[in-house]
CSV table of C-alpha atoms in Angstrom, one decimal:
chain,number,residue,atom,x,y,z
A,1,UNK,CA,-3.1,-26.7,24.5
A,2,UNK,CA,-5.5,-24.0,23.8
A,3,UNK,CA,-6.9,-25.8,21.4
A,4,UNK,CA,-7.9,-28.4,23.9
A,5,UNK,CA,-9.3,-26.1,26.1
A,6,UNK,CA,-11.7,-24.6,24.1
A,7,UNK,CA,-12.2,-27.9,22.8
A,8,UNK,CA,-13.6,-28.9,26.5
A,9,UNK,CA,-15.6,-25.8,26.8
A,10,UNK,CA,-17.4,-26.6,23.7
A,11,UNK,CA,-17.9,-30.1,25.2
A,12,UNK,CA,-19.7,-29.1,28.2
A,13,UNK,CA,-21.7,-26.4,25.9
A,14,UNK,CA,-23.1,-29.2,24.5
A,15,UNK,CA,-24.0,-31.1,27.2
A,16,UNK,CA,-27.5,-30.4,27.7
A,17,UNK,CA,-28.3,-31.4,24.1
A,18,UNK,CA,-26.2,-34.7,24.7
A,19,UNK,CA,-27.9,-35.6,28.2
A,20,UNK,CA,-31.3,-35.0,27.3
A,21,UNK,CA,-30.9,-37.4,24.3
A,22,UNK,CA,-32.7,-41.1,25.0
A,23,UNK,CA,-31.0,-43.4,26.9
A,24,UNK,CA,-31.0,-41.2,30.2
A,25,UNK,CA,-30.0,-43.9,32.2
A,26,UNK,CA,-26.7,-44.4,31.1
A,27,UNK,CA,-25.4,-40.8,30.7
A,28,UNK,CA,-26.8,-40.1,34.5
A,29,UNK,CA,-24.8,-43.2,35.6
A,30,UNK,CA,-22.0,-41.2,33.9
A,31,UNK,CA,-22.3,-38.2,34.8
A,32,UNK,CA,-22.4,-39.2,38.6
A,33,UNK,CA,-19.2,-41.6,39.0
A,34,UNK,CA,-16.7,-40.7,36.2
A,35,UNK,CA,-14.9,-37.5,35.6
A,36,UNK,CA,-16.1,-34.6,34.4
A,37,UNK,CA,-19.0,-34.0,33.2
A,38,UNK,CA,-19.4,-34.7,29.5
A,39,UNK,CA,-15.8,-35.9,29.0
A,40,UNK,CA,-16.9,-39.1,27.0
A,41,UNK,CA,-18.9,-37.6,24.4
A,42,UNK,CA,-16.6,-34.8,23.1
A,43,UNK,CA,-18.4,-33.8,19.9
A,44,UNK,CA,-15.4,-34.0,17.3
A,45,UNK,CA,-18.2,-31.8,14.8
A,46,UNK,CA,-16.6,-28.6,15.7
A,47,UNK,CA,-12.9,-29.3,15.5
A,48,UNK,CA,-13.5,-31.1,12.0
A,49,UNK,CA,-15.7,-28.1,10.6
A,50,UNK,CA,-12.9,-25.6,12.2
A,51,UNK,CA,-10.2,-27.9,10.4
A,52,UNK,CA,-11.7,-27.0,7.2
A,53,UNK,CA,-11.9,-23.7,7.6
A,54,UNK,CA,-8.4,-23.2,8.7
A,55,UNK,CA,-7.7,-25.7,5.7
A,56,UNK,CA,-9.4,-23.3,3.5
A,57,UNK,CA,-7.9,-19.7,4.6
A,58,UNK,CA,-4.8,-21.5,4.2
A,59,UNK,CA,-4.9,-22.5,0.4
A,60,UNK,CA,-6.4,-18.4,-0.2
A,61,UNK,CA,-3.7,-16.7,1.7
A,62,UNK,CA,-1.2,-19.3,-0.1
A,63,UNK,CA,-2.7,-18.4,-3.6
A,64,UNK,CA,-2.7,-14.1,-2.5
A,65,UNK,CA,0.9,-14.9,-2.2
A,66,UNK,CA,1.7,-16.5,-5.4
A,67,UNK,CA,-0.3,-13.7,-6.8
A,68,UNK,CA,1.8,-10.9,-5.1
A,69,UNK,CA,5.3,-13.0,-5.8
A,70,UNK,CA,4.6,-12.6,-9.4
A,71,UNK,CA,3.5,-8.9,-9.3
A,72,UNK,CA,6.4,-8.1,-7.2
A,73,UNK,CA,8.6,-9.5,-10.4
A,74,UNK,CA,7.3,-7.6,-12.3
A,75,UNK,CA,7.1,-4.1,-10.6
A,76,UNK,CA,10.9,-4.8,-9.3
A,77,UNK,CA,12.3,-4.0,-12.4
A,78,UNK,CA,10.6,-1.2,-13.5
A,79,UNK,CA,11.0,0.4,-9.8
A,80,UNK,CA,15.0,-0.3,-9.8
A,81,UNK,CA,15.0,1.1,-13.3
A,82,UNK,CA,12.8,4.2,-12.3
A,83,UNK,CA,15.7,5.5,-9.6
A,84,UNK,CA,17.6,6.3,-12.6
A,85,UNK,CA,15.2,9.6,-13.3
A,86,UNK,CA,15.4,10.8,-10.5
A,87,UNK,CA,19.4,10.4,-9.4
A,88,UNK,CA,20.8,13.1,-11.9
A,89,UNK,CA,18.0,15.5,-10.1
A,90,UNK,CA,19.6,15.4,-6.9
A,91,UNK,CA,22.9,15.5,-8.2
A,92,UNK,CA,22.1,18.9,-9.4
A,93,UNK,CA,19.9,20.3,-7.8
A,94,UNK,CA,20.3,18.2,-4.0
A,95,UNK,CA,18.1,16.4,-1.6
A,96,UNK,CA,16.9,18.8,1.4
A,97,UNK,CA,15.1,17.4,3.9
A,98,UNK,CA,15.7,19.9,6.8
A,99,UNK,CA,15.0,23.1,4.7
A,100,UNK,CA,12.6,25.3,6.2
A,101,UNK,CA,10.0,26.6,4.0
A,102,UNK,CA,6.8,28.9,5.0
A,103,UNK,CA,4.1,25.8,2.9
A,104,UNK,CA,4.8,22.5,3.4
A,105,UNK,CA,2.9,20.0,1.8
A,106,UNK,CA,3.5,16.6,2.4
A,107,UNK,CA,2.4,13.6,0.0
A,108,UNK,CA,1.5,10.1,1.8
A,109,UNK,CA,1.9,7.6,-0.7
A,110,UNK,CA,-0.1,4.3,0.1
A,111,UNK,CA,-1.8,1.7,-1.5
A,112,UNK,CA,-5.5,0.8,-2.1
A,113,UNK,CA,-5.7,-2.8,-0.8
A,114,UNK,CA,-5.1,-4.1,2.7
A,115,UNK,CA,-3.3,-7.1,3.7
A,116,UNK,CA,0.3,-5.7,3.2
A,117,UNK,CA,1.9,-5.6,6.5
A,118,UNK,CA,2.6,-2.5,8.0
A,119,UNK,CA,3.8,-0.5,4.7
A,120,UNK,CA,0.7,2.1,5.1
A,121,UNK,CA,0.6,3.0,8.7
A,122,UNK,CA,4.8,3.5,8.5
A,123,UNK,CA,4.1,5.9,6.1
A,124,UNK,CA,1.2,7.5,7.6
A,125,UNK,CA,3.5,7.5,10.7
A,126,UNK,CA,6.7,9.0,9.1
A,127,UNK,CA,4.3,11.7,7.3
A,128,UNK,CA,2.8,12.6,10.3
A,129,UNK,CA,6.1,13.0,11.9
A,130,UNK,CA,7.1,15.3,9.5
A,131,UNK,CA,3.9,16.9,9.7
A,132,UNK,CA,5.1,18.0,13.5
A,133,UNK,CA,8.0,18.7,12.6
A,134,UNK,CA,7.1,21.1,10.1
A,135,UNK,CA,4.2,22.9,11.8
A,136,UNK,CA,4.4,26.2,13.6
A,137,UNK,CA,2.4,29.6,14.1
A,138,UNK,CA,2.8,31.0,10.8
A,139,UNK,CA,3.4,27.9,8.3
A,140,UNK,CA,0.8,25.7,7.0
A,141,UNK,CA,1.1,22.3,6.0
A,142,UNK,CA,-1.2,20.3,4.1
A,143,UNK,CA,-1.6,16.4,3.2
A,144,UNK,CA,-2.0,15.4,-0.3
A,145,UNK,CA,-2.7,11.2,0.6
A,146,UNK,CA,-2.3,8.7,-2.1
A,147,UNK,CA,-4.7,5.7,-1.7
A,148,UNK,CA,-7.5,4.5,0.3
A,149,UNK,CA,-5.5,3.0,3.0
A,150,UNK,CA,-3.2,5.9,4.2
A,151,UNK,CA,-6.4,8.5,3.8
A,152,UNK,CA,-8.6,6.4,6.2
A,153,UNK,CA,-5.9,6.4,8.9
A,154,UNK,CA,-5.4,10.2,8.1
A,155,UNK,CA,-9.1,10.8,8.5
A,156,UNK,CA,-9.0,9.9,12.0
A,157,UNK,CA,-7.1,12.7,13.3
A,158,UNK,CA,-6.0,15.2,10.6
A,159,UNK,CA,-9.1,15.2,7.9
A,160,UNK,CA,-8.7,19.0,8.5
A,161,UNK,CA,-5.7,19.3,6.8
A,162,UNK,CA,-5.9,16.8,4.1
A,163,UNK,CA,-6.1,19.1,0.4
A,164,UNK,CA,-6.0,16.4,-2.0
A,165,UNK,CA,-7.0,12.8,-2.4
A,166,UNK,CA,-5.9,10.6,-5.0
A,167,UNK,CA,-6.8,6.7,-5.5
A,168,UNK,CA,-7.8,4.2,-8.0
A,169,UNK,CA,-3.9,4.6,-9.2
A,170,UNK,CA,-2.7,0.8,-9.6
A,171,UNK,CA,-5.9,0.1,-12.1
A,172,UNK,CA,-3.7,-0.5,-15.3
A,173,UNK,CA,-0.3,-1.0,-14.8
A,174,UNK,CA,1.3,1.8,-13.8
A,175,UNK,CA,3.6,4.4,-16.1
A,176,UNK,CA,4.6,7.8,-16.4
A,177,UNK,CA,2.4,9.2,-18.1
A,178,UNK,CA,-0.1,8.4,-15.8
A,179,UNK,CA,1.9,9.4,-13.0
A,180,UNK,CA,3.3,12.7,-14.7
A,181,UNK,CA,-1.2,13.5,-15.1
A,182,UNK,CA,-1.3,13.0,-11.3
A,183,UNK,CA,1.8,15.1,-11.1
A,184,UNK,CA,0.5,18.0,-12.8
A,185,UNK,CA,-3.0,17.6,-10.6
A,186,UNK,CA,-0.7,18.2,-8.0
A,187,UNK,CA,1.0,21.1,-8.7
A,188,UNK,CA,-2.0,22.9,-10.1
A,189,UNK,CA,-4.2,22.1,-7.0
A,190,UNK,CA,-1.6,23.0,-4.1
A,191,UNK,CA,0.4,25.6,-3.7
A,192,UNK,CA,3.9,25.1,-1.9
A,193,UNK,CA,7.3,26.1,-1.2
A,194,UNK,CA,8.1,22.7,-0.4
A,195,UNK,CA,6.9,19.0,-1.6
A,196,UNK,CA,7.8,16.1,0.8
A,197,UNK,CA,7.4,12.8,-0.6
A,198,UNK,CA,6.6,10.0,1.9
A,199,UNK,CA,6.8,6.2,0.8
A,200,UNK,CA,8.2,2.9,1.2
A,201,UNK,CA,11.5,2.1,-0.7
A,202,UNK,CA,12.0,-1.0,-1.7
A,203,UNK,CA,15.0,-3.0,0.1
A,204,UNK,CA,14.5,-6.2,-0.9
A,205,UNK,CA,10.7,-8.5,0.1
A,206,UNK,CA,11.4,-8.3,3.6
A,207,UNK,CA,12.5,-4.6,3.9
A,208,UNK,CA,11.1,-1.5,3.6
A,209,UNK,CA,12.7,2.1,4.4
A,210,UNK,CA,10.5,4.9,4.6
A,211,UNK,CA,12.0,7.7,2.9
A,212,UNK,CA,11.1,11.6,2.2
A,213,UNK,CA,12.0,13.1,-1.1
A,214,UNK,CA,12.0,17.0,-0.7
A,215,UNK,CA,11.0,19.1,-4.1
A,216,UNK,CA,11.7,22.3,-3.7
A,217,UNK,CA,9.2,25.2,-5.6
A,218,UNK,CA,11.6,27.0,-8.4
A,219,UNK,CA,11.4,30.4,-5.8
A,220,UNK,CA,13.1,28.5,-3.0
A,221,UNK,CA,15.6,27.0,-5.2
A,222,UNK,CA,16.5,30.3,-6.4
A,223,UNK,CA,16.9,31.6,-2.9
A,224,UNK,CA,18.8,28.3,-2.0
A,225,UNK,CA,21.2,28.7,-4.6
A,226,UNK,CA,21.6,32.6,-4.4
A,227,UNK,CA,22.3,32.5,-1.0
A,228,UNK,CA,24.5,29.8,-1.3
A,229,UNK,CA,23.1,27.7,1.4
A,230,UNK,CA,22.2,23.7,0.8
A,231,UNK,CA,22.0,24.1,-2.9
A,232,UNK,CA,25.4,26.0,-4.0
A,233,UNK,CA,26.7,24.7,-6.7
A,234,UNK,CA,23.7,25.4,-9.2
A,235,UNK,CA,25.7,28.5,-10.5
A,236,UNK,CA,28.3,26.5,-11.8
A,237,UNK,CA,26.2,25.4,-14.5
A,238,UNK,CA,25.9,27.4,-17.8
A,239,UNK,CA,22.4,28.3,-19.0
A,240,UNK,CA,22.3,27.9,-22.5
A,241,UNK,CA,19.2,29.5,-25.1
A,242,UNK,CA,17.3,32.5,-24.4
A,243,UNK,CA,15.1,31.6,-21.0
A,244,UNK,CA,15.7,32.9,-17.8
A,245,UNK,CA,17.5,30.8,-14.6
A,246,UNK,CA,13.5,31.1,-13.5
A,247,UNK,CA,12.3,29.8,-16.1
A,248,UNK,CA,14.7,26.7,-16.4
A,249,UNK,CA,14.3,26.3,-12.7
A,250,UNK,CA,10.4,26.3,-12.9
A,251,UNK,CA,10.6,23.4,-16.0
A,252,UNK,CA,13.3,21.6,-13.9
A,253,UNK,CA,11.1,22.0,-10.3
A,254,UNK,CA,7.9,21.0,-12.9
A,255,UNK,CA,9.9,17.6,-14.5
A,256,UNK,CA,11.7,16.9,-11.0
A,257,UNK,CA,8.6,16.4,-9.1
A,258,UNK,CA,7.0,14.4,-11.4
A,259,UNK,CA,10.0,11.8,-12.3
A,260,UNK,CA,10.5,11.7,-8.0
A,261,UNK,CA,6.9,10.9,-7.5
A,262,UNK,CA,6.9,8.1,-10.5
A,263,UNK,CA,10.1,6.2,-8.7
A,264,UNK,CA,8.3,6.7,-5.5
A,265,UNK,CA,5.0,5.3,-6.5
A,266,UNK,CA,6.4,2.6,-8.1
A,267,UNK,CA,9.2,2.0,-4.8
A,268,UNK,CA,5.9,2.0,-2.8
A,269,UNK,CA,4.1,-0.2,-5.3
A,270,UNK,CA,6.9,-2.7,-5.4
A,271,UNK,CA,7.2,-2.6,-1.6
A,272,UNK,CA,3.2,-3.5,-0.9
A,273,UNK,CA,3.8,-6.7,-3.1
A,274,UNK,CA,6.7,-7.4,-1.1
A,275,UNK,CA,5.2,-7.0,2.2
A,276,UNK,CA,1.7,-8.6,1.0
A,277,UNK,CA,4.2,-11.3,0.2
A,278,UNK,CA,5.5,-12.2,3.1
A,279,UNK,CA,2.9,-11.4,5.3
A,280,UNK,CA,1.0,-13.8,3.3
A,281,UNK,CA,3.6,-16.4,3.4
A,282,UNK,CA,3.5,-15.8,7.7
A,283,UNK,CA,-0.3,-16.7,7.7
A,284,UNK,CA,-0.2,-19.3,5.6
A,285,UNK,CA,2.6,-20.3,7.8
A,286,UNK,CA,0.7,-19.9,10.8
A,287,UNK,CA,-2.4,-21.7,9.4
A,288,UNK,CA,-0.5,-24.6,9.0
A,289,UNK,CA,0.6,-24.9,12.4
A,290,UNK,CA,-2.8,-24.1,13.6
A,291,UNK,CA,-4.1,-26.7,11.2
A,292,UNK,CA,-1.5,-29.6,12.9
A,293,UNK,CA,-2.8,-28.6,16.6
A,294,UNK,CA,-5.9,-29.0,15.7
A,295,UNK,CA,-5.3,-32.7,14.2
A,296,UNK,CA,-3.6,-33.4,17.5
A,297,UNK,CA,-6.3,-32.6,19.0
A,298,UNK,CA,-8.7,-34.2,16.9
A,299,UNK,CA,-6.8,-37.4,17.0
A,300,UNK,CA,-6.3,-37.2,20.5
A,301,UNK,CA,-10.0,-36.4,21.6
A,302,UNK,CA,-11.3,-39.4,18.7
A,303,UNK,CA,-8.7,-42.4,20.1
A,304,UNK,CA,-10.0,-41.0,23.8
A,305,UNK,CA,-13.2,-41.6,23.3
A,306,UNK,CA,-12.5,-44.9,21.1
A,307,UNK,CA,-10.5,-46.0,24.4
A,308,UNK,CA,-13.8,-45.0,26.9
A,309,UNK,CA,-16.3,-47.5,24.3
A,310,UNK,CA,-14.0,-50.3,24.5
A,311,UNK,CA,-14.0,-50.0,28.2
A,312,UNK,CA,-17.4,-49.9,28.6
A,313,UNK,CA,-17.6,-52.9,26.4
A,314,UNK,CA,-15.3,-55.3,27.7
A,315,UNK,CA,-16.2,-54.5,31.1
A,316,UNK,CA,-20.3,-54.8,30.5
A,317,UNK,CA,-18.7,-58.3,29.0
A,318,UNK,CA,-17.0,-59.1,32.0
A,319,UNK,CA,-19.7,-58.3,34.3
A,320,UNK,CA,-22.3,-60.5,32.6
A,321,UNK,CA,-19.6,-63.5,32.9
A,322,UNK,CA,-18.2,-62.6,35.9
B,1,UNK,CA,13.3,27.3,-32.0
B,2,UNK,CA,10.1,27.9,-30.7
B,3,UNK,CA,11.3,27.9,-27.1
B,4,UNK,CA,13.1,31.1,-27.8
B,5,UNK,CA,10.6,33.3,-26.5
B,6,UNK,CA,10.8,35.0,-23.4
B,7,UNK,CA,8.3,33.4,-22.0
B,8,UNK,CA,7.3,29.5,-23.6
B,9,UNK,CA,4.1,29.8,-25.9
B,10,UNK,CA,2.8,26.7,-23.9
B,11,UNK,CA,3.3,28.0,-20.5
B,12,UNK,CA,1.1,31.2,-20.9
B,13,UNK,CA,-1.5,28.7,-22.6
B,14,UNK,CA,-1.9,27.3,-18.5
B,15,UNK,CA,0.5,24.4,-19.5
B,16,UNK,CA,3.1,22.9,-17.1
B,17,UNK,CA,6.5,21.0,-18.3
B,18,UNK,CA,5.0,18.1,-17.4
B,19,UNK,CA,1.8,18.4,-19.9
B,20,UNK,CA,3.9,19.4,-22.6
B,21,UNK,CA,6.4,16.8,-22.6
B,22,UNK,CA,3.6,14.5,-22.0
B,23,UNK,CA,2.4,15.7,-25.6
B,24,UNK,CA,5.9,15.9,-27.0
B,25,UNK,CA,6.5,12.1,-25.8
B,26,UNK,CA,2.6,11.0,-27.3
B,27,UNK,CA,3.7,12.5,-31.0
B,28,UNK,CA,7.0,10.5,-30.5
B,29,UNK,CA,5.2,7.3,-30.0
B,30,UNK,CA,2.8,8.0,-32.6
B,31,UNK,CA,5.7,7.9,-34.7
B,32,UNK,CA,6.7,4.5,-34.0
B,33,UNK,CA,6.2,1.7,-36.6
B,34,UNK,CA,3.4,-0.9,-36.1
B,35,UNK,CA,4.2,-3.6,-33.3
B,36,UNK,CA,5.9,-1.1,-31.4
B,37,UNK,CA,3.6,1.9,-31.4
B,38,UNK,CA,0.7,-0.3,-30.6
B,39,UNK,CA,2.6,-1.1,-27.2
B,40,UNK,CA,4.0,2.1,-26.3
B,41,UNK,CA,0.5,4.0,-26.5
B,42,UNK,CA,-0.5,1.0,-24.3
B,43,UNK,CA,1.8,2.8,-22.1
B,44,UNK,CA,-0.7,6.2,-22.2
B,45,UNK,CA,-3.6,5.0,-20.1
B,46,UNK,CA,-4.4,7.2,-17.2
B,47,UNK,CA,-6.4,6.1,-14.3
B,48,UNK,CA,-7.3,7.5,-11.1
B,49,UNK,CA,-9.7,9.5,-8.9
B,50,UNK,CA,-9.0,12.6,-7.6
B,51,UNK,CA,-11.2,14.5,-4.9
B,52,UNK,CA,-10.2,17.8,-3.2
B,53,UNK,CA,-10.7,18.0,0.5
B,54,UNK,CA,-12.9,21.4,2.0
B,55,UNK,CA,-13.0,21.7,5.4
B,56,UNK,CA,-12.4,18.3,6.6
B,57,UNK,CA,-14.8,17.0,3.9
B,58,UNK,CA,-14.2,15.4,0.6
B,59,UNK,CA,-15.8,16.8,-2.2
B,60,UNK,CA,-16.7,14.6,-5.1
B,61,UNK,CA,-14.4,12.7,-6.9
B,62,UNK,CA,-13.5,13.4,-10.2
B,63,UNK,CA,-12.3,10.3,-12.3
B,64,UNK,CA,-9.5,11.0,-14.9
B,65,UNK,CA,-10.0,7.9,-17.2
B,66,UNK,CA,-9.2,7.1,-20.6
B,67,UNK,CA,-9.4,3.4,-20.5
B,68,UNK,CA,-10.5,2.1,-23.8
B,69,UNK,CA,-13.5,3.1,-25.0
């Protein structure tokens, strides 16, 4: 009903175009006696050009979603097969979130391209959350962002304490090796006691929980395990060959990290396609039933003004006979 | 062993793990026989941009590439 609103508003815009055409005569006689102003000669122009439109967004945002389904089918697999690497890591060496270290750094893992839904602000949220949580007089906590989308909302309020920026990732396909580079930029860019890992894991295409992966430096580990807090059992395991518990710990902290932040980009990766999905799927959705009030309209505002012609017809006929 | 050492010989050359099992998985794929080594090092490409942030301001970004030539 909107529709038809704005459909009259447009009407009476045109008015001044339609009355000064020739023929004044009539459209005065009009004018005066019968309704509103303008009401016979609706211009049906702008609904038809804003049918086509709406046509067109339509078949794009149906195509971006074919597009996405079969991107999604493809990154599924490889994400559900990633959270093998890094399951036997948190067997050993545990998952903790509420461990309070002195450098925090949290990475915000987002994608590049828009139209997703809300996967990147969820995790800008949850890492910012974190980022409250974790601040206090004497720590420091620094951002390392992952894509454009997640930096431009951290910009806005934080650009301070971003330290590292990372985008361009989802070029080729993604892989480890890749990932494991990035990895490595990482650790030799920030320093940390603690690595929190925001992004999106995948649930299934209409769900998404944003989860935090902690990596502990091989220091805080050691002091974990040696003081037998969230990480006790490590000292049930035998060290075999002629390195050090540091040493191990620092290879393991090294391999850990990178193997948590491959599952997590591709969990996030496989989660945008997902959300682009159905987001796309919604618009199209709602296109279409913008598309049908518009016909209504059109149809309604056409057989009207078919209806007011006859009229006038028949009775200029009758009054010539009559 | 190589590894023996006190400390690794890669470490005190600046590597991480992560470089040097990323070289120890390259020479396994380069020993792969023809249509599957082909693919695997399809699996090597590296992609991405990098800029460090100073003081609320990116610096430039530097592009780690090695898309084929």
């Amino acid at each position: 009903m909107a529709m038809a609103a704005t459909v009259r508003r447009e009407g009476r815009r045109l008015l001044p175009i339609i009355s000064s055409s020739p023929n004044p005569s009539r459209s005065a006689l009009i004018s005066d006696e019968l309704g509103p102003q303008g009401a016979r000669s609706i211009s049906t122009q702008i609904v038809r050009n804003r049918m086509k439109s709406v046509k067109n967004i339509q078949k794009i945002t149906k195509a971006m979603k074919m597009v996405a389904a079969s991107k999604l089918r493809a990154i599924q697999v490889r994400a559900e097969n990633s959270r093998g690497l890094w399951q036997p890591f948190t067997a050993l060496l545990g998952d903790a979130p509420s461990i309070d270290v002195k450098k925090n750094v949290i990475v915000t893992i987002s994608s590049d391209k828009g139209l997703c839904g809300g996967i990147n602000s969820t995790s800008v949220k949850i890492s910012k959350g974190f980022y409250k949580l974790n601040s206090g007089p004497d720590k420091e906590t620094k951002y390392v962002v992952l894509g454009e989308k997640a930096k431009a909302q951290l910009v806005r309020d934080s650009k301070k304490n971003i330290d590292l920026c990372i985008t361009e990732l989802q070029k080729n396909p993604l892989n480890y090796t890749q990932v494991a580079v990035l990895a490595d930029e990482i650790l030799k860019n920030v320093e940390f006691d603690a690595l929190r890992i925001v992004f999106n894991k995948f649930q299934s295409v209409v769900s998404f929980i944003p989860t935090l992966s902690t990596i502990l430096s091989p220091e805080v580990v050691e002091r974990e395990s040696e003081s037998g807090g969230k990480l006790g059992d490590l000292d049930s395991y035998e060290i075999e060959g002629g390195e050090t518990k540091a040493e191990i710990l620092q290879n393991l902290a090294e391999f850990q990290f990178s193997c948590v932040m491959f599952n997590a980009i591709l969990e996030n990766a496989c989660s945008e396609q997902g959300a682009r999905m159905s987001a796309m799927d919604s618009s199209s959705r709602n296109a279409g039933e913008m598309l049908d009030r518009l016909t209504l309209t059109y149809n309604r505002t056409r057989q009207a003004s078919i209806t007011t012609e006859l009229i006038e017809i028949i009775s200029g006929a009758s009054a010539l006979t009559g | 062993m190589a590894s023996t050492a006190a400390v690794p010989f890669w470490r005190s050359a600046g590597m991480t793990y992560i470089t040097y099992s990323n070289i120890c998985a390259s020479l396994v794929r380069n020993c792969l026989k023809e249509p599957y080594k082909s693919e695997a090092i399809s699996r090597e490409k590296v992609h991405f941009a990098v800029s460090k942030w100073a003081d609320g301001k990116p610096e430039k970004p530097s592009l780690r590439s090695d898309s084929p030539e």
